[in-house]
PDB file of C-alpha atoms in Angstrom:
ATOM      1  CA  UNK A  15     -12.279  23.755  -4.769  1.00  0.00           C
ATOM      2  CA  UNK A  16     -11.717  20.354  -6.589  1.00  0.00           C
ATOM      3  CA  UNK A  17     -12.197  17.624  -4.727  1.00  0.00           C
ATOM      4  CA  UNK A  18      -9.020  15.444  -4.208  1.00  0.00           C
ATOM      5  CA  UNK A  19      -8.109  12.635  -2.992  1.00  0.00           C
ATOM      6  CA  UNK A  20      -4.412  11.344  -1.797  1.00  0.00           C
ATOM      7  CA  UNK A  21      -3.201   7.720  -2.429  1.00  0.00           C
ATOM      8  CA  UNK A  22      -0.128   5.691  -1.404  1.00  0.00           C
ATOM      9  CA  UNK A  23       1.758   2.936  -3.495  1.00  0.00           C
ATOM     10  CA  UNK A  24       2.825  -0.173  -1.436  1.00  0.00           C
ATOM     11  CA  UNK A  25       5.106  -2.936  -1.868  1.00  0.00           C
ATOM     12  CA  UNK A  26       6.402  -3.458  -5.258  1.00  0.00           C
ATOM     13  CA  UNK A  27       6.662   0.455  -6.552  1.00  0.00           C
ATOM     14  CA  UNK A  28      10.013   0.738  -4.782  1.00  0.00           C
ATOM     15  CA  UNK A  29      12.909   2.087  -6.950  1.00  0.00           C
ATOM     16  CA  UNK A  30      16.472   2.680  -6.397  1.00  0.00           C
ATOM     17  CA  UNK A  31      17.667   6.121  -5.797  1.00  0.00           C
ATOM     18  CA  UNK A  32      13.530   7.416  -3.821  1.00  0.00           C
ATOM     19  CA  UNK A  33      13.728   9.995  -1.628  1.00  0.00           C
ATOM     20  CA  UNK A  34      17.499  10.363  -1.997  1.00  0.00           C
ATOM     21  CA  UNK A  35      17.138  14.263  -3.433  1.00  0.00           C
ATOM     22  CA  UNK A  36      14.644  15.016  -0.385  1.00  0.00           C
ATOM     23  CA  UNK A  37      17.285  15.434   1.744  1.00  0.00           C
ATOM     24  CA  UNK A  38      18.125  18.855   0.503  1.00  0.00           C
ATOM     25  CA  UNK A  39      14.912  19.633   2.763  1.00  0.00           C
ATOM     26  CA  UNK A  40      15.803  20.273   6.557  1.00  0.00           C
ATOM     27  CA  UNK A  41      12.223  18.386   7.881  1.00  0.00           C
ATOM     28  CA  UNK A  42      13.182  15.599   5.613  1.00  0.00           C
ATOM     29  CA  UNK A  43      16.653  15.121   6.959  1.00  0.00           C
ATOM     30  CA  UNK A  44      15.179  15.512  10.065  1.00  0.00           C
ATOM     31  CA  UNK A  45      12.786  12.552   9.343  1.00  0.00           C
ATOM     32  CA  UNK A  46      15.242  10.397   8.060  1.00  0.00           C
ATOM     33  CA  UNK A  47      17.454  10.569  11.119  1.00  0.00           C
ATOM     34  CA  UNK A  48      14.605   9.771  13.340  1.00  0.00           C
ATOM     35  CA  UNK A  49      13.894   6.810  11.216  1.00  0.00           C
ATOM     36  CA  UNK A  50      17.500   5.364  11.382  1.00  0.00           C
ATOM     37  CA  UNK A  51      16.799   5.467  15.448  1.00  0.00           C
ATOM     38  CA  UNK A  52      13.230   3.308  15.102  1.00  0.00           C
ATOM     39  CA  UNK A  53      15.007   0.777  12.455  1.00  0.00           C
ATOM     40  CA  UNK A  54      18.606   0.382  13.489  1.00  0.00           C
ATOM     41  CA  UNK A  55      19.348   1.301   9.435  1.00  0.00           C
ATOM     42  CA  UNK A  56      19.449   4.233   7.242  1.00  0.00           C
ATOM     43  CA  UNK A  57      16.567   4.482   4.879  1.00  0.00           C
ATOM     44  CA  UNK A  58      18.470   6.290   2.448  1.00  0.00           C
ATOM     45  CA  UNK A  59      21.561   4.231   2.121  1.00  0.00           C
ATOM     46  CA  UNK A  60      19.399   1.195   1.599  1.00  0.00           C
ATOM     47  CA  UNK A  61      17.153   3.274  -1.123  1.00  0.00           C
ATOM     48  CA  UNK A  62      20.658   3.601  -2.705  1.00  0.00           C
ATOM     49  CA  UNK A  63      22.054   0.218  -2.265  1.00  0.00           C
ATOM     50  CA  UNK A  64      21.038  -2.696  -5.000  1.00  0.00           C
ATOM     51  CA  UNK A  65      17.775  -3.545  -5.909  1.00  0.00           C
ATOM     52  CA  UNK A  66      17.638  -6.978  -4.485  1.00  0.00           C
ATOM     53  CA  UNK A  67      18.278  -5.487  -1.258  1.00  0.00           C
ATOM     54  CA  UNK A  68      15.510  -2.268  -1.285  1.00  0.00           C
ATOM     55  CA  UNK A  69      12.997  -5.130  -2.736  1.00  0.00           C
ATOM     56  CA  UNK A  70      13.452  -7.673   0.687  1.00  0.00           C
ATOM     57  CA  UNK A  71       9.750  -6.863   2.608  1.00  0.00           C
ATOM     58  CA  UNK A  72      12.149  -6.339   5.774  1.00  0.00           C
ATOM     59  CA  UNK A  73      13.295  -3.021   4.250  1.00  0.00           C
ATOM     60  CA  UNK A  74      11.296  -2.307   1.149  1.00  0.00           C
ATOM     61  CA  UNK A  75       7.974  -1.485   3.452  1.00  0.00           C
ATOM     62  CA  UNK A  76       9.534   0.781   6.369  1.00  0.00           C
ATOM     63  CA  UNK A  77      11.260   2.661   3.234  1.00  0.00           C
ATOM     64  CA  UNK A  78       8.340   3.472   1.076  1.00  0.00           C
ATOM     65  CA  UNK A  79       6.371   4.670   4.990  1.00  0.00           C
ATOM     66  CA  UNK A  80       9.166   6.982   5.376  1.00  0.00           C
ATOM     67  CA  UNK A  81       9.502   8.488   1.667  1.00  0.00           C
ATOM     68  CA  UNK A  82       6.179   8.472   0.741  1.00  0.00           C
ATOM     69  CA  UNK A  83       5.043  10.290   4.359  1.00  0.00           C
ATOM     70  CA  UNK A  84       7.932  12.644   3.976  1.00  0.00           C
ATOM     71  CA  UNK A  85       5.931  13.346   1.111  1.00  0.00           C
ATOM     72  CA  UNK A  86       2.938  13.786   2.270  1.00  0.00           C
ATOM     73  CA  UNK A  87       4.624  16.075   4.818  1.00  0.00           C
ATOM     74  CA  UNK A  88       5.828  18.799   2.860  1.00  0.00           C
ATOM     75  CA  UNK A  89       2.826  18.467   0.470  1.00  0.00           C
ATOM     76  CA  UNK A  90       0.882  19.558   3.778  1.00  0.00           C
ATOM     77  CA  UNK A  91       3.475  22.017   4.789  1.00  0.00           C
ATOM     78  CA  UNK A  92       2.936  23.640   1.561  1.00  0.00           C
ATOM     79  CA  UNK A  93      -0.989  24.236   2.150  1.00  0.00           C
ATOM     80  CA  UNK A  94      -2.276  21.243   0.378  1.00  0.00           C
ATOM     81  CA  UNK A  95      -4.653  19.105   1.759  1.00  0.00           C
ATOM     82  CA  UNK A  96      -6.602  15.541   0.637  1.00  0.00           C
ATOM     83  CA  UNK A  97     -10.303  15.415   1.005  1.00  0.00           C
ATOM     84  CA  UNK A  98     -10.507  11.713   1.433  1.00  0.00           C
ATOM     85  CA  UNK A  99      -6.942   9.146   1.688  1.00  0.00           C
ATOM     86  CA  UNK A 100      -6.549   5.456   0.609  1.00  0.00           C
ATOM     87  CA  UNK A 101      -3.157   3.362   0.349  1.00  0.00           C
ATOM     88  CA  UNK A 102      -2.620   0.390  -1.418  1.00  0.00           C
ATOM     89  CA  UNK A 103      -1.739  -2.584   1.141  1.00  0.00           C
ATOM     90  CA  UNK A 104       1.705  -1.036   2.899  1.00  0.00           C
ATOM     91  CA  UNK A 105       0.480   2.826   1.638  1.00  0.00           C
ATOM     92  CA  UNK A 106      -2.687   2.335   4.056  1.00  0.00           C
ATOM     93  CA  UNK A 107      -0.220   2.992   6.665  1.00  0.00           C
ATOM     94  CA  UNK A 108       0.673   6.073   5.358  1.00  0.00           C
ATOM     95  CA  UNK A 109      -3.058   6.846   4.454  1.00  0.00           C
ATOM     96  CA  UNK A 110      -3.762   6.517   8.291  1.00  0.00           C
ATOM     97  CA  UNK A 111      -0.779   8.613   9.368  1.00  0.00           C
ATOM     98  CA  UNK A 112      -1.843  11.566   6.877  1.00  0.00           C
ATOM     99  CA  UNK A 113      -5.751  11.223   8.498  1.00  0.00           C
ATOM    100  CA  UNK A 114      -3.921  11.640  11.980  1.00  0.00           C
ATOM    101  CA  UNK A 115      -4.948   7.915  12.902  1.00  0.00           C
ATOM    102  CA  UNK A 116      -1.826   7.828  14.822  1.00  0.00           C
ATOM    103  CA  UNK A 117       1.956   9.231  14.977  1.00  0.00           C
ATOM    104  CA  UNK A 118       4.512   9.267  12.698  1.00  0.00           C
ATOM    105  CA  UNK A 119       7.009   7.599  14.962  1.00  0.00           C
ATOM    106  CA  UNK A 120       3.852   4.967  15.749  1.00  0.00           C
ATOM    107  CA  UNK A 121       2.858   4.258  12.584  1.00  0.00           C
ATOM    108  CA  UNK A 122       6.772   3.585  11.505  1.00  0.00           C
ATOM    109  CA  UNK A 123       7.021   1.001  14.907  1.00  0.00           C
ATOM    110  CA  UNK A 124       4.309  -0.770  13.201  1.00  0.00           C
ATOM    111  CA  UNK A 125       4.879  -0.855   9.777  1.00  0.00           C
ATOM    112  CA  UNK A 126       8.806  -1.997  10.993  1.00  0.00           C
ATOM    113  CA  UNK A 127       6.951  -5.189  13.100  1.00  0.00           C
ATOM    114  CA  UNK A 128       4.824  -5.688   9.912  1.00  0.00           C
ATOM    115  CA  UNK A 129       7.980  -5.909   7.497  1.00  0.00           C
ATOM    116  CA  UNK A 130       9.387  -8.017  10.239  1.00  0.00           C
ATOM    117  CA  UNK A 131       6.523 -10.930  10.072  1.00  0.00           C
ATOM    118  CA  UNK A 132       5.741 -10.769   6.587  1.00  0.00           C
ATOM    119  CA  UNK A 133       9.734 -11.030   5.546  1.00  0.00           C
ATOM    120  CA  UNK A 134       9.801 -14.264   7.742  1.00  0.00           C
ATOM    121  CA  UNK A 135       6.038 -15.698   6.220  1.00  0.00           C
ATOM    122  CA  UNK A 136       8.064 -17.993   3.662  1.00  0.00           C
ATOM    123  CA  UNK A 137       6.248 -19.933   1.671  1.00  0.00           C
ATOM    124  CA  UNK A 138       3.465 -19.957  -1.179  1.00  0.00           C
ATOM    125  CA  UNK A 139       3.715 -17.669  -4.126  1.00  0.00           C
ATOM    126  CA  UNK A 140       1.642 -15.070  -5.737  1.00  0.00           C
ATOM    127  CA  UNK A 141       1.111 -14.292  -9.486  1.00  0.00           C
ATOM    128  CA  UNK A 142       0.000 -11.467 -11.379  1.00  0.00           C
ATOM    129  CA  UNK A 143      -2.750 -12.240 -14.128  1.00  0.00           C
ATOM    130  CA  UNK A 144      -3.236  -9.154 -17.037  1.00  0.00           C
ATOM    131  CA  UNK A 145      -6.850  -9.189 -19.317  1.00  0.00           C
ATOM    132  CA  UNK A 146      -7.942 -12.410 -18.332  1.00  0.00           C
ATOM    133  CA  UNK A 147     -11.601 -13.460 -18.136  1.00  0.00           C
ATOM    134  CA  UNK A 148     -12.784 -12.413 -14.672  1.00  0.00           C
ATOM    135  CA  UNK A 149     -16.384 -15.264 -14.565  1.00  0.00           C
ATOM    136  CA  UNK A 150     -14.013 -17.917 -14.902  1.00  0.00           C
ATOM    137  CA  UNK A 151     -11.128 -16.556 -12.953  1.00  0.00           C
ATOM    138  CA  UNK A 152     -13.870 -16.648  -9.639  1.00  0.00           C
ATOM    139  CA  UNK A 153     -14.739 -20.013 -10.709  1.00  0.00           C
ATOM    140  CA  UNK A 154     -11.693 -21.338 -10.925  1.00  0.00           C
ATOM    141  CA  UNK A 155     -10.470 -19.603  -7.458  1.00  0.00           C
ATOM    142  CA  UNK A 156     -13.734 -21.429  -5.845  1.00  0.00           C
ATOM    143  CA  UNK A 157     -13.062 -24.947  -7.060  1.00  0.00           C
ATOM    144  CA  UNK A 158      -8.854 -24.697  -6.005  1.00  0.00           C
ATOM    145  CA  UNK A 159      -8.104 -25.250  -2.305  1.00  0.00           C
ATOM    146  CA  UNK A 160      -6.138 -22.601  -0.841  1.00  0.00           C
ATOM    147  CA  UNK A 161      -5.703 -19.757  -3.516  1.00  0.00           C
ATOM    148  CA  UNK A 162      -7.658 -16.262  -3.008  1.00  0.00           C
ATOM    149  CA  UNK A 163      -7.716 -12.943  -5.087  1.00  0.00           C
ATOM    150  CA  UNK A 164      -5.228 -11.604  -3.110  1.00  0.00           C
ATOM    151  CA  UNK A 165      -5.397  -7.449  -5.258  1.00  0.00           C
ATOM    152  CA  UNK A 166      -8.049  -6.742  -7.202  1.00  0.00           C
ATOM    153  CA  UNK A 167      -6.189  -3.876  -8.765  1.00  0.00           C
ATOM    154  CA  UNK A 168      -8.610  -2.948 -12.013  1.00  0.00           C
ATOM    155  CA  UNK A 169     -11.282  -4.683 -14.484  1.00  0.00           C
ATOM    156  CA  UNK A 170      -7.875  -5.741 -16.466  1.00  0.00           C
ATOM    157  CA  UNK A 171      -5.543  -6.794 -13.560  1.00  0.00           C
ATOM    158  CA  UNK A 172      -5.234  -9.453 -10.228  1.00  0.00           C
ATOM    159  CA  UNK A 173      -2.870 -10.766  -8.023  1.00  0.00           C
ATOM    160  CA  UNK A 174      -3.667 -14.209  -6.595  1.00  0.00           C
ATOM    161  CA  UNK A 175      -1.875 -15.806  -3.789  1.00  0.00           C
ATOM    162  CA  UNK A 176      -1.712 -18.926  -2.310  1.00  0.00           C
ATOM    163  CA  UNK A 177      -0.125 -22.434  -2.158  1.00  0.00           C
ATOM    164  CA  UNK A 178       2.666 -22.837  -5.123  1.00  0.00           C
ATOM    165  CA  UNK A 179       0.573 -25.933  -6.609  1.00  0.00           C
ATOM    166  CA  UNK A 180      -2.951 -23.892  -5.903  1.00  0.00           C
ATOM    167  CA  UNK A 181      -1.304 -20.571  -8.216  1.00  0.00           C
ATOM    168  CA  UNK A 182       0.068 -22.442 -10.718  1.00  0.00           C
ATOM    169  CA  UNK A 183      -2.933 -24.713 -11.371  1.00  0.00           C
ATOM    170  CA  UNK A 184      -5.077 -21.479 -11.205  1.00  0.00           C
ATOM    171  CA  UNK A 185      -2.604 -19.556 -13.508  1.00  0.00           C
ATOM    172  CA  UNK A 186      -2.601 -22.860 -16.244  1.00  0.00           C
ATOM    173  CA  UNK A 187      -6.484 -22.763 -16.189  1.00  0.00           C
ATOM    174  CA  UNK A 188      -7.367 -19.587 -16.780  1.00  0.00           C
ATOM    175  CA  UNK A 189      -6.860 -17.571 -20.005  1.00  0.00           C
ATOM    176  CA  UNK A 190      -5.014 -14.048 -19.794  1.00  0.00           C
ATOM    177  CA  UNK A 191      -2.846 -11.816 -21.727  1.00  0.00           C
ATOM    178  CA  UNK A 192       0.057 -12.159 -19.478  1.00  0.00           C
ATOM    179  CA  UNK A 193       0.332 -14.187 -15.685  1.00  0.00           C
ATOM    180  CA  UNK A 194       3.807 -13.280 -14.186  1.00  0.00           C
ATOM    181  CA  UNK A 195       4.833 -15.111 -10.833  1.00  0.00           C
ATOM    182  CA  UNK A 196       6.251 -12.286  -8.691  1.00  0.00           C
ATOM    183  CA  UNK A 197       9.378 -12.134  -6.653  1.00  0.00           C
ATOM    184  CA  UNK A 198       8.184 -12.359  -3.024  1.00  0.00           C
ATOM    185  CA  UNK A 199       9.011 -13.996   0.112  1.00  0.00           C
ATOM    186  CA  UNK A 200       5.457 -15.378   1.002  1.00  0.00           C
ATOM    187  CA  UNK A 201       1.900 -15.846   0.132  1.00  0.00           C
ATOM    188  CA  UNK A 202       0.611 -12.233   1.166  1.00  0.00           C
ATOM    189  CA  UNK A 203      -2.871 -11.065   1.859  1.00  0.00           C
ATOM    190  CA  UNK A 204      -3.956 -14.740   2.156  1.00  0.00           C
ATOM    191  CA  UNK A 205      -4.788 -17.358   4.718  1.00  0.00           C
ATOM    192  CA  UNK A 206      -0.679 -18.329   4.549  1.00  0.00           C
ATOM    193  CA  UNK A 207       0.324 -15.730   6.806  1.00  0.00           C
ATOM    194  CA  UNK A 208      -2.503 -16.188   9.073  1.00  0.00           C
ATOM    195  CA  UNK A 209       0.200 -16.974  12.177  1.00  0.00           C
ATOM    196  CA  UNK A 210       1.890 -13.836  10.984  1.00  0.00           C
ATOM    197  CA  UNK A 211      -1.129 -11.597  11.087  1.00  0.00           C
ATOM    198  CA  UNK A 212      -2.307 -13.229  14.507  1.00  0.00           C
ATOM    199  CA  UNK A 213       1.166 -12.029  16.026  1.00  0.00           C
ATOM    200  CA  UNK A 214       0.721  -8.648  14.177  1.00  0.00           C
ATOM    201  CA  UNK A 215      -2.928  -8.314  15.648  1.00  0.00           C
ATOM    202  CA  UNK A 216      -1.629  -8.035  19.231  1.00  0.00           C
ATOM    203  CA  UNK A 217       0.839  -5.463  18.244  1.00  0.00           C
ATOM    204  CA  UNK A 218      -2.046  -3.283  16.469  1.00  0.00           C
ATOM    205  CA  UNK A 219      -4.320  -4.073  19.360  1.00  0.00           C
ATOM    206  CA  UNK A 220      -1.427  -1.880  22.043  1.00  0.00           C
ATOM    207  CA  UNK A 221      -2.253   1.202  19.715  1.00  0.00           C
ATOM    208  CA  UNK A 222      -4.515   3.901  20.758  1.00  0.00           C
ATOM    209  CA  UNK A 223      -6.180   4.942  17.251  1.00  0.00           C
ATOM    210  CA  UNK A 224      -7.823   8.578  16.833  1.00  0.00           C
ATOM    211  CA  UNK A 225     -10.298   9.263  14.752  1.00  0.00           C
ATOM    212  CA  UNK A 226      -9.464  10.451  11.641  1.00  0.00           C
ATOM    213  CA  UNK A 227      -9.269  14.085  10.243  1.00  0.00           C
ATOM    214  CA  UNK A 228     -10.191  12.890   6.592  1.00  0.00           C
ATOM    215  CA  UNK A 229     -12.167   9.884   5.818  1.00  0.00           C
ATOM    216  CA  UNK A 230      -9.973   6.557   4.833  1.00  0.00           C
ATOM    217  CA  UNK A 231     -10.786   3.693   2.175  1.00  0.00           C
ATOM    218  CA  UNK A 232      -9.870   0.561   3.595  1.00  0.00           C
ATOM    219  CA  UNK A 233      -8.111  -2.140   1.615  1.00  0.00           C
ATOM    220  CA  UNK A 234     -10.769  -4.187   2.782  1.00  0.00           C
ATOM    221  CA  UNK A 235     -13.874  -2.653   3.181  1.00  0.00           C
ATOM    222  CA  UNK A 236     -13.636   0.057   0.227  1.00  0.00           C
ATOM    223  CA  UNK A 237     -16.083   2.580   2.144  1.00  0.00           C
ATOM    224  CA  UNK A 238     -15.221   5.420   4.122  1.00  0.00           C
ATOM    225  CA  UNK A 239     -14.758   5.717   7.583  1.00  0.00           C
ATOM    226  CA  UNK A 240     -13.448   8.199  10.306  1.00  0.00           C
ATOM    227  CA  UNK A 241     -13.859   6.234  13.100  1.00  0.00           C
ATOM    228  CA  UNK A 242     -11.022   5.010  14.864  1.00  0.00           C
ATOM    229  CA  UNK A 243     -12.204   1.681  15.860  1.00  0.00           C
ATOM    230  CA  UNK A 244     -13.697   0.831  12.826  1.00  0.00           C
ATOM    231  CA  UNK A 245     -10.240   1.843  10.904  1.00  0.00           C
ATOM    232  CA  UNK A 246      -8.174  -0.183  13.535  1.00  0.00           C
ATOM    233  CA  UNK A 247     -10.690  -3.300  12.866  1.00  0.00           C
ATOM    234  CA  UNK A 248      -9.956  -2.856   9.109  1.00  0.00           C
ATOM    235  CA  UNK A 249      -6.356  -2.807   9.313  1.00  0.00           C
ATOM    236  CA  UNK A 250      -6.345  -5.923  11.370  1.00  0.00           C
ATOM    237  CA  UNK A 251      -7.787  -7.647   8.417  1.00  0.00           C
ATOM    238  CA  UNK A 252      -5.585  -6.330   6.018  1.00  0.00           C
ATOM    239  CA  UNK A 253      -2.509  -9.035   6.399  1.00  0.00           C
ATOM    240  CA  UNK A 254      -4.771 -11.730   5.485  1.00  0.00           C
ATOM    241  CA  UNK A 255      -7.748 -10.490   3.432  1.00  0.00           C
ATOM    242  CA  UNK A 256      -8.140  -8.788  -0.256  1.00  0.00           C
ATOM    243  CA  UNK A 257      -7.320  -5.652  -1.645  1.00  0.00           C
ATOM    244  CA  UNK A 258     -10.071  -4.295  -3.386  1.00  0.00           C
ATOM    245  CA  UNK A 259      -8.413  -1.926  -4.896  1.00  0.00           C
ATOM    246  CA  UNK A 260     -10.876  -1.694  -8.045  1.00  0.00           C
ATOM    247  CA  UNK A 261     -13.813  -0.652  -6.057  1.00  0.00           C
ATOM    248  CA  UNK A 262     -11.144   1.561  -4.063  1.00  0.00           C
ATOM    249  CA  UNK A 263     -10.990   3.271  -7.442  1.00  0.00           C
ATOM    250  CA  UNK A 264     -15.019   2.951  -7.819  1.00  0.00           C
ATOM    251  CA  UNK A 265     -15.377   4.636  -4.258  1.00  0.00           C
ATOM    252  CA  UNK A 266     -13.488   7.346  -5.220  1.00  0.00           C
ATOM    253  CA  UNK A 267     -15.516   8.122  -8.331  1.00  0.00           C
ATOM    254  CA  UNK A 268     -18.619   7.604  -5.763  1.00  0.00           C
ATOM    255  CA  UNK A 269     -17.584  10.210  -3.460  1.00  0.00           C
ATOM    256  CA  UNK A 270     -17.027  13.053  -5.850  1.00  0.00           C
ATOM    257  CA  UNK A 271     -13.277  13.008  -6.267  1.00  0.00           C
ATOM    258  CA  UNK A 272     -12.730  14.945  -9.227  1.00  0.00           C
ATOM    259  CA  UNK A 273      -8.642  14.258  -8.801  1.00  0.00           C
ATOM    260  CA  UNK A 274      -6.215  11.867  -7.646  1.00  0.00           C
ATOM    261  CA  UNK A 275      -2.642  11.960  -6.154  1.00  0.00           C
ATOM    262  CA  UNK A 276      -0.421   9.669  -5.918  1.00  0.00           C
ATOM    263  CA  UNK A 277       1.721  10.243  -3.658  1.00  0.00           C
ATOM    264  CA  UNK A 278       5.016   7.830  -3.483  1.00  0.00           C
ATOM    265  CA  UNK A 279       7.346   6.446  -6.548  1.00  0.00           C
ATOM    266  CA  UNK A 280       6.212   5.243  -9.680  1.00  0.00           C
ATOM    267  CA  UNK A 281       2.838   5.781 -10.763  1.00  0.00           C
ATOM    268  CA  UNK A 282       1.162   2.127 -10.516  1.00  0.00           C
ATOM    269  CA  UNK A 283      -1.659   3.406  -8.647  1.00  0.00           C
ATOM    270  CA  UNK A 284      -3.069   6.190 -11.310  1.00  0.00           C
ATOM    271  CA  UNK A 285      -2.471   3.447 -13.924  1.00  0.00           C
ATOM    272  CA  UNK A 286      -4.645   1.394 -12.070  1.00  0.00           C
ATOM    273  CA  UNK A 287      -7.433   3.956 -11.350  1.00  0.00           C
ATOM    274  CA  UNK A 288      -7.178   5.169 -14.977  1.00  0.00           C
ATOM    275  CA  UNK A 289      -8.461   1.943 -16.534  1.00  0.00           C
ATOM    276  CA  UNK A 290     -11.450   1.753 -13.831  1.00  0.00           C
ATOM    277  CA  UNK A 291     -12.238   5.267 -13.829  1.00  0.00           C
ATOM    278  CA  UNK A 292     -11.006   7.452 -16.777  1.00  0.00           C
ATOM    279  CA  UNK A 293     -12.689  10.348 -16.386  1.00  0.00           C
ATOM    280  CA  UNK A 294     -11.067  11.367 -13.034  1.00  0.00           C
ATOM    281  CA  UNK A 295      -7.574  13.779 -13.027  1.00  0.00           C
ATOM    282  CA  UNK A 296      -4.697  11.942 -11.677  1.00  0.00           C
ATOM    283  CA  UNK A 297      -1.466  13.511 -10.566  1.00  0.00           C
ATOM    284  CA  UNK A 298       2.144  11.954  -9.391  1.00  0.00           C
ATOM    285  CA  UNK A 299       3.944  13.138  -6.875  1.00  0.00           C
ATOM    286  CA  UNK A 300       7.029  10.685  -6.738  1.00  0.00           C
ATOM    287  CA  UNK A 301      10.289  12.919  -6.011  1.00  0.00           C
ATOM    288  CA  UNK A 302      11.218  16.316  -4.601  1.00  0.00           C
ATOM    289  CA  UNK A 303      11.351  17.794  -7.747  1.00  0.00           C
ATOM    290  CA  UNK A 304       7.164  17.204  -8.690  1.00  0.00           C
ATOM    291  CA  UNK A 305       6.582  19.002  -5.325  1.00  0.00           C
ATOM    292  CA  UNK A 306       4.352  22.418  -5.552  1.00  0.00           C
ATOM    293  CA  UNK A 307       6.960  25.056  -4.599  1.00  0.00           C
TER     294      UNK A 307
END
């Protein structure tokens, strides 16, 4: 059997119009009504309402949970299963819900508090810098107050976040291809939304966490684990600290993966592990219609 590995898209790889033709699947409608009870909103008419809307955190995170687990769902249903399970920021949630971590209903309570805090953590900005050199991007980042590599995504691409002033100077100093501010609320997976993530942390804390039935990457610490307290210790980090999601891709490689799904819309993710680790099969599995039958 090859060795495979199932990975989740966060914020950012929303798109009008996701999950909209799952609902010709009964467990999906199903799913969708039980989300509308948790949020207080449909899922799918904000997936098919304008793109300013589906991109606000408050609703762009709890949407991608429930489209991209739905997902994962059938995939399961269908007799497929993932030998090891990372997520990308937001898609860790749905990494830990496919390891059995906790419940669906659970893990979409959380992720709905999570949208909540971060959505109201104005201020700050992050940028995205493409082929840029990487010694003097870390020696830049050490000699500007508050600014931190916020994604490591691959050898060619970053997100830093921080302090408006701190990005831009950081952004005017270093040399890249391309560095393209992007349109969010707040300074994410940085010191900024430390009072955010400190609110968060007692809401994580209530949650019993089982150990998990595949081994997860964490955004944080790229290794893998089954243990539920060490996964529930991870995730507390994960507001505030770096994704490593280049030695994510590394780690995968490490482990003998021999193939990759992603599992959500768009296909940032396998981009992303494709220019780290080439040699490794990637997959998409974005809408109803790329679903094994």
């Amino acid at each position: 059997m090859t060795k495979t590995a199932w990975v989740f898209p966060g914020q950012g790889s929303q798109a009008q119009g996701m999950g909209i033709d799952l609902l010709d699947i009964p467990s999906a409608r199903d799913k969708f009504a039980q989300a509308e009870s948790i949020l207080g909103w449909s899922v799918t008419e904000i997936c098919q309402s304008d793109a300013e809307q589906l991109s606000r955190t408050l609703y762009t995170q709890p949407s991608l949970y429930v489209v991209e687990s739905i997902l994962a769902d059938i995939l399961r249903e269908r007799g497929q299963k993932p030998d090891l399970l990372a997520g990308h920021s937001l898609g860790e949630y749905i990494a830990l819900y496919v390891a059995g971590v906790f419940e669906w209903a659970v893990g979409l309570h959380l992720v709905k508090r999570r949208a909540e805090l971060m959505d109201s953590a104005a201020g700050g900005m992050m940028a995205a810098l493409m082929n840029f050199d990487r010694e003097q991007l870390e020696a830049v980042i050490a000699e500007t107050p508050d600014v931190v590599l916020a994604n490591d995504n691959s050898p060619a691409q970053v997100i830093i976040s921080g302090t408006t002033e701190a990005v831009q100077t950081v952004m005017s100093q270093v040399k890249s291809k391309r560095a393209i501010p992007l349109k969010v609320s707040g300074a994410f997976h940085s010191p900024l939304v430390a009072a955010a993530a400190t609110e968060f942390q007692e809401v994580l804390e209530s949650v019993q966490f089982q150990p998990a039935i595949a081994p997860v990457l964490s955004n944080v610490e790229p290794t893998p684990s089954v243990d539920a307290e060490v996964l529930k210790q991870r995730l507390i980090k994960q507001m505030t600290g770096s994704v490593r999601w280049r030695e994510i891709s590394l780690e995968l490689a490490a482990n003998g993966i021999e193939r990759v799904v992603e599992i959500g819309p768009g296909n940032v993710l396998t981009g992303l592990i494709k220019r780290t680790v080439p040699d490794i099969i990637l997959e998409n599995i974005r809408n109803a219609g790329e679903l094994p039958v």
